[in-house]
Structures are given as C-alpha cells and as structure tokens.
PDB file of C-alpha atoms in Angstrom:
ATOM      1  CA  MET A  90       0.000   0.000   0.000  1.00  0.00           C
ATOM      2  CA  ALA A  91       1.319   3.451  -0.914  1.00  0.00           C
ATOM      3  CA  ARG A  92       2.315   5.909   1.766  1.00  0.00           C
ATOM      4  CA  MET A  93      -0.368   8.548   2.473  1.00  0.00           C
ATOM      5  CA  THR A  94       0.279  12.159   1.612  1.00  0.00           C
ATOM      6  CA  GLU A  95      -0.060  14.648   4.472  1.00  0.00           C
ATOM      7  CA  THR A  96      -3.494  15.655   3.140  1.00  0.00           C
ATOM      8  CA  GLU A  97      -4.611  12.014   2.925  1.00  0.00           C
ATOM      9  CA  LEU A  98      -3.304  11.397   6.445  1.00  0.00           C
ATOM     10  CA  GLN A  99      -5.207  14.386   7.845  1.00  0.00           C
ATOM     11  CA  GLU A 100      -8.407  13.314   6.076  1.00  0.00           C
ATOM     12  CA  PHE A 101      -8.076   9.679   7.203  1.00  0.00           C
ATOM     13  CA  LEU A 102      -7.477  10.649  10.826  1.00  0.00           C
ATOM     14  CA  GLN A 103     -10.610  12.833  10.813  1.00  0.00           C
ATOM     15  CA  THR A 104     -12.857   9.844  10.141  1.00  0.00           C
ATOM     16  CA  GLY A 105     -14.497   8.003  13.012  1.00  0.00           C
ATOM     17  CA  THR A 106     -12.005   5.140  12.889  1.00  0.00           C
ATOM     18  CA  ILE A 107     -11.178   3.577  16.248  1.00  0.00           C
ATOM     19  CA  CYS A 108      -7.578   3.363  17.389  1.00  0.00           C
ATOM     20  CA  ARG A 109      -6.123   0.311  19.067  1.00  0.00           C
ATOM     21  CA  LEU A 110      -3.438   1.293  21.532  1.00  0.00           C
ATOM     22  CA  GLY A 111      -0.931  -1.259  22.753  1.00  0.00           C
ATOM     23  CA  CYS A 112       1.011  -0.739  25.969  1.00  0.00           C
ATOM     24  CA  LEU A 113       2.638  -2.917  28.628  1.00  0.00           C
ATOM     25  CA  ASP A 114       0.931  -4.118  31.784  1.00  0.00           C
ATOM     26  CA  PRO A 115       2.875  -4.324  35.086  1.00  0.00           C
ATOM     27  CA  ASP A 116       4.073  -7.849  34.213  1.00  0.00           C
ATOM     28  CA  GLY A 117       5.414  -6.671  30.846  1.00  0.00           C
ATOM     29  CA  HIS A 118       2.672  -8.335  28.818  1.00  0.00           C
ATOM     30  CA  PRO A 119       1.041  -6.541  25.884  1.00  0.00           C
ATOM     31  CA  TYR A 120      -2.219  -4.788  26.761  1.00  0.00           C
ATOM     32  CA  VAL A 121      -4.283  -3.604  23.789  1.00  0.00           C
ATOM     33  CA  VAL A 122      -7.318  -1.388  24.162  1.00  0.00           C
ATOM     34  CA  PRO A 123      -9.625   0.289  21.621  1.00  0.00           C
ATOM     35  CA  CYS A 124      -9.832   4.030  22.135  1.00  0.00           C
ATOM     36  CA  TRP A 125     -10.751   7.333  20.601  1.00  0.00           C
ATOM     37  CA  PHE A 126      -8.009   9.774  19.670  1.00  0.00           C
ATOM     38  CA  HIS A 127      -7.504  13.375  18.608  1.00  0.00           C
ATOM     39  CA  TYR A 128      -4.719  14.002  16.087  1.00  0.00           C
ATOM     40  CA  ALA A 129      -3.058  17.405  16.481  1.00  0.00           C
ATOM     41  CA  ASP A 130       0.368  18.928  17.069  1.00  0.00           C
ATOM     42  CA  GLY A 131       1.996  16.070  15.155  1.00  0.00           C
ATOM     43  CA  GLY A 132       0.704  13.353  17.460  1.00  0.00           C
ATOM     44  CA  PHE A 133      -2.218  11.698  19.178  1.00  0.00           C
ATOM     45  CA  TYR A 134      -4.090  12.919  22.252  1.00  0.00           C
ATOM     46  CA  ILE A 135      -5.801  10.206  24.298  1.00  0.00           C
ATOM     47  CA  VAL A 136      -8.314  10.972  27.088  1.00  0.00           C
ATOM     48  CA  LEU A 137      -8.758   8.334  29.816  1.00  0.00           C
ATOM     49  CA  ARG A 138     -10.972   8.061  32.865  1.00  0.00           C
ATOM     50  CA  GLU A 139      -9.169   8.541  36.162  1.00  0.00           C
ATOM     51  CA  ARG A 140      -9.475   4.890  37.212  1.00  0.00           C
ATOM     52  CA  SER A 141      -8.573   3.289  33.875  1.00  0.00           C
ATOM     53  CA  ALA A 142      -6.035   0.553  34.545  1.00  0.00           C
ATOM     54  CA  TRP A 143      -4.178   1.396  31.367  1.00  0.00           C
ATOM     55  CA  ALA A 144      -3.673   5.012  32.488  1.00  0.00           C
ATOM     56  CA  THR A 145      -1.412   3.688  35.228  1.00  0.00           C
ATOM     57  CA  TYR A 146       0.316   1.439  32.685  1.00  0.00           C
ATOM     58  CA  LEU A 147       1.045   4.456  30.461  1.00  0.00           C
ATOM     59  CA  GLU A 148       2.231   6.543  33.385  1.00  0.00           C
ATOM     60  CA  ARG A 149       4.612   3.779  34.516  1.00  0.00           C
ATOM     61  CA  ASP A 150       5.937   2.867  31.046  1.00  0.00           C
ATOM     62  CA  GLY A 151       4.980   5.149  28.183  1.00  0.00           C
ATOM     63  CA  ARG A 152       6.045   2.872  25.337  1.00  0.00           C
ATOM     64  CA  VAL A 153       3.050   2.404  23.047  1.00  0.00           C
ATOM     65  CA  SER A 154       2.005   1.346  19.590  1.00  0.00           C
ATOM     66  CA  LEU A 155      -1.090   2.571  17.770  1.00  0.00           C
ATOM     67  CA  CYS A 156      -3.072   0.961  14.969  1.00  0.00           C
ATOM     68  CA  ILE A 157      -5.813   2.905  13.205  1.00  0.00           C
ATOM     69  CA  ASP A 158      -7.165   0.884  10.291  1.00  0.00           C
ATOM     70  CA  THR A 159     -10.182   0.148   8.141  1.00  0.00           C
ATOM     71  CA  GLU A 160     -11.530  -3.057   6.623  1.00  0.00           C
ATOM     72  CA  ALA A 161     -10.519  -1.678   3.215  1.00  0.00           C
ATOM     73  CA  GLY A 162      -6.876  -1.826   4.303  1.00  0.00           C
ATOM     74  CA  ASP A 163      -6.155   1.854   4.857  1.00  0.00           C
ATOM     75  CA  ARG A 164      -4.101   2.228   8.009  1.00  0.00           C
ATOM     76  CA  VAL A 165      -1.872   4.347  10.146  1.00  0.00           C
ATOM     77  CA  LEU A 166       0.614   2.603  12.415  1.00  0.00           C
ATOM     78  CA  ALA A 167       2.627   4.507  14.980  1.00  0.00           C
ATOM     79  CA  LYS A 168       4.833   3.850  17.949  1.00  0.00           C
ATOM     80  CA  GLY A 169       6.228   6.198  20.516  1.00  0.00           C
ATOM     81  CA  GLU A 170       6.144   7.392  24.096  1.00  0.00           C
ATOM     82  CA  ALA A 171       2.917   8.383  25.803  1.00  0.00           C
ATOM     83  CA  SER A 172       3.494  11.367  28.048  1.00  0.00           C
ATOM     84  CA  VAL A 173       1.172  12.808  30.667  1.00  0.00           C
ATOM     85  CA  VAL A 174      -0.209  16.173  29.572  1.00  0.00           C
ATOM     86  CA  GLU A 175      -2.673  16.379  32.461  1.00  0.00           C
ATOM     87  CA  ARG A 176      -3.090  14.242  35.536  1.00  0.00           C
ATOM     88  CA  PRO A 177      -6.718  13.451  36.435  1.00  0.00           C
ATOM     89  CA  ASN A 178      -8.683  16.676  36.718  1.00  0.00           C
ATOM     90  CA  VAL A 179     -12.062  18.231  36.053  1.00  0.00           C
ATOM     91  CA  GLY A 180     -12.290  20.952  33.421  1.00  0.00           C
ATOM     92  CA  GLY A 181      -8.777  20.788  31.993  1.00  0.00           C
ATOM     93  CA  LYS A 182      -7.524  20.826  28.416  1.00  0.00           C
ATOM     94  CA  TRP A 183      -8.996  17.338  28.009  1.00  0.00           C
ATOM     95  CA  VAL A 184     -12.561  18.744  27.838  1.00  0.00           C
ATOM     96  CA  ALA A 185     -12.093  20.489  24.472  1.00  0.00           C
ATOM     97  CA  ILE A 186     -10.267  17.460  23.078  1.00  0.00           C
ATOM     98  CA  ALA A 187     -12.989  15.105  24.337  1.00  0.00           C
ATOM     99  CA  ARG A 188     -15.632  17.349  22.751  1.00  0.00           C
ATOM    100  CA  ASP A 189     -13.882  17.118  19.389  1.00  0.00           C
ATOM    101  CA  MET A 190     -13.706  13.334  19.723  1.00  0.00           C
ATOM    102  CA  VAL A 191     -17.378  13.019  20.722  1.00  0.00           C
ATOM    103  CA  LEU A 192     -18.447  15.051  17.690  1.00  0.00           C
ATOM    104  CA  ARG A 193     -16.245  13.005  15.359  1.00  0.00           C
ATOM    105  CA  TYR A 194     -17.237   9.600  16.714  1.00  0.00           C
ATOM    106  CA  ARG A 195     -20.861  10.155  17.824  1.00  0.00           C
ATOM    107  CA  GLY A 196     -21.986  13.449  16.332  1.00  0.00           C
ATOM    108  CA  GLU A 197     -24.195  15.938  18.151  1.00  0.00           C
ATOM    109  CA  GLU A 198     -26.033  13.027  19.803  1.00  0.00           C
ATOM    110  CA  GLY A 199     -22.930  12.307  21.882  1.00  0.00           C
ATOM    111  CA  LEU A 200     -22.708  15.741  23.503  1.00  0.00           C
ATOM    112  CA  PRO A 201     -25.212  15.001  26.315  1.00  0.00           C
ATOM    113  CA  TYR A 202     -22.980  12.125  27.486  1.00  0.00           C
ATOM    114  CA  LEU A 203     -19.944  14.400  27.612  1.00  0.00           C
ATOM    115  CA  GLU A 204     -21.867  17.053  29.512  1.00  0.00           C
ATOM    116  CA  ALA A 205     -23.182  14.476  31.991  1.00  0.00           C
ATOM    117  CA  THR A 206     -19.667  13.174  32.711  1.00  0.00           C
ATOM    118  CA  ARG A 207     -17.609  16.400  32.642  1.00  0.00           C
ATOM    119  CA  ASN A 208     -17.224  16.267  36.419  1.00  0.00           C
ATOM    120  CA  GLU A 209     -15.487  12.887  36.261  1.00  0.00           C
ATOM    121  CA  PRO A 210     -11.706  13.431  36.361  1.00  0.00           C
ATOM    122  CA  ARG A 211      -9.795  12.449  33.235  1.00  0.00           C
ATOM    123  CA  TRP A 212      -6.163  11.946  32.278  1.00  0.00           C
ATOM    124  CA  LEU A 213      -4.779  13.463  29.080  1.00  0.00           C
ATOM    125  CA  PHE A 214      -1.876  11.717  27.339  1.00  0.00           C
ATOM    126  CA  PHE A 215       0.017  12.633  24.169  1.00  0.00           C
ATOM    127  CA  VAL A 216       1.796  10.176  21.883  1.00  0.00           C
TER     128      VAL A 216
END
C-alpha cells in the first residue's frame, strides 16, 4: 500500500475510525485497548478516565504502539512514548479534546454524554 500524503493522512485521521493502543501491563505483557483519539500537534491525544487501569500502565511505562485501520486496508501505524499532559482533573484541556472526539465519533447526539460526565476526572496523554 502506498504511503499517504499529508493531506490524505489528515483526512483519514478525521474519520471516526477507532484506534487500538498497545502498551505494557505491570508484568510486561502486551495490553491492547480500543480508544478514541484526537490528532493534532503532530501526534495523538488520548483521554482516559481517572481509574482506567491502562492510564497507570502508560504513566509507569509510556512505550506504546497505535493501529488505526479500516476493513478496506487503509491504516496508520505509529509507535512512541505516551506522556502525561494532564493528571486526572475536572475541566482541563482534556474537555475540548474530548468534545472534538465526541463530535467526530458520535456526532451531536454524543454531547449530552460528555456534559453528563464532565465532572469525572480524566487523564490526558500525548503520543
């Protein structure tokens, strides 16, 4: 498959395609989880609930791999270090990023869920 141009990459990453993020659990085993993402600033923002087990995995060992693909075979693969942008908080930078993700993945119908859960602390990571 041919490498995507920057325009094709931007367009592909704006679709509602789910990302699979791979990290390492405390025993060093692979842990793969489907997640939403926001692509900006040359990387991927990931918003996690405060008590997500994999948030602690990322904080302990930031090595990750990402797979964003479609049944048609289009894909973006990435690996890197997940870094903490925000520790669990209410009302941080994660809110605007989560809003963008909700609109992309669920449309306007998803906004009530975000509003109902805005007071639940979230982590913000960047890969």
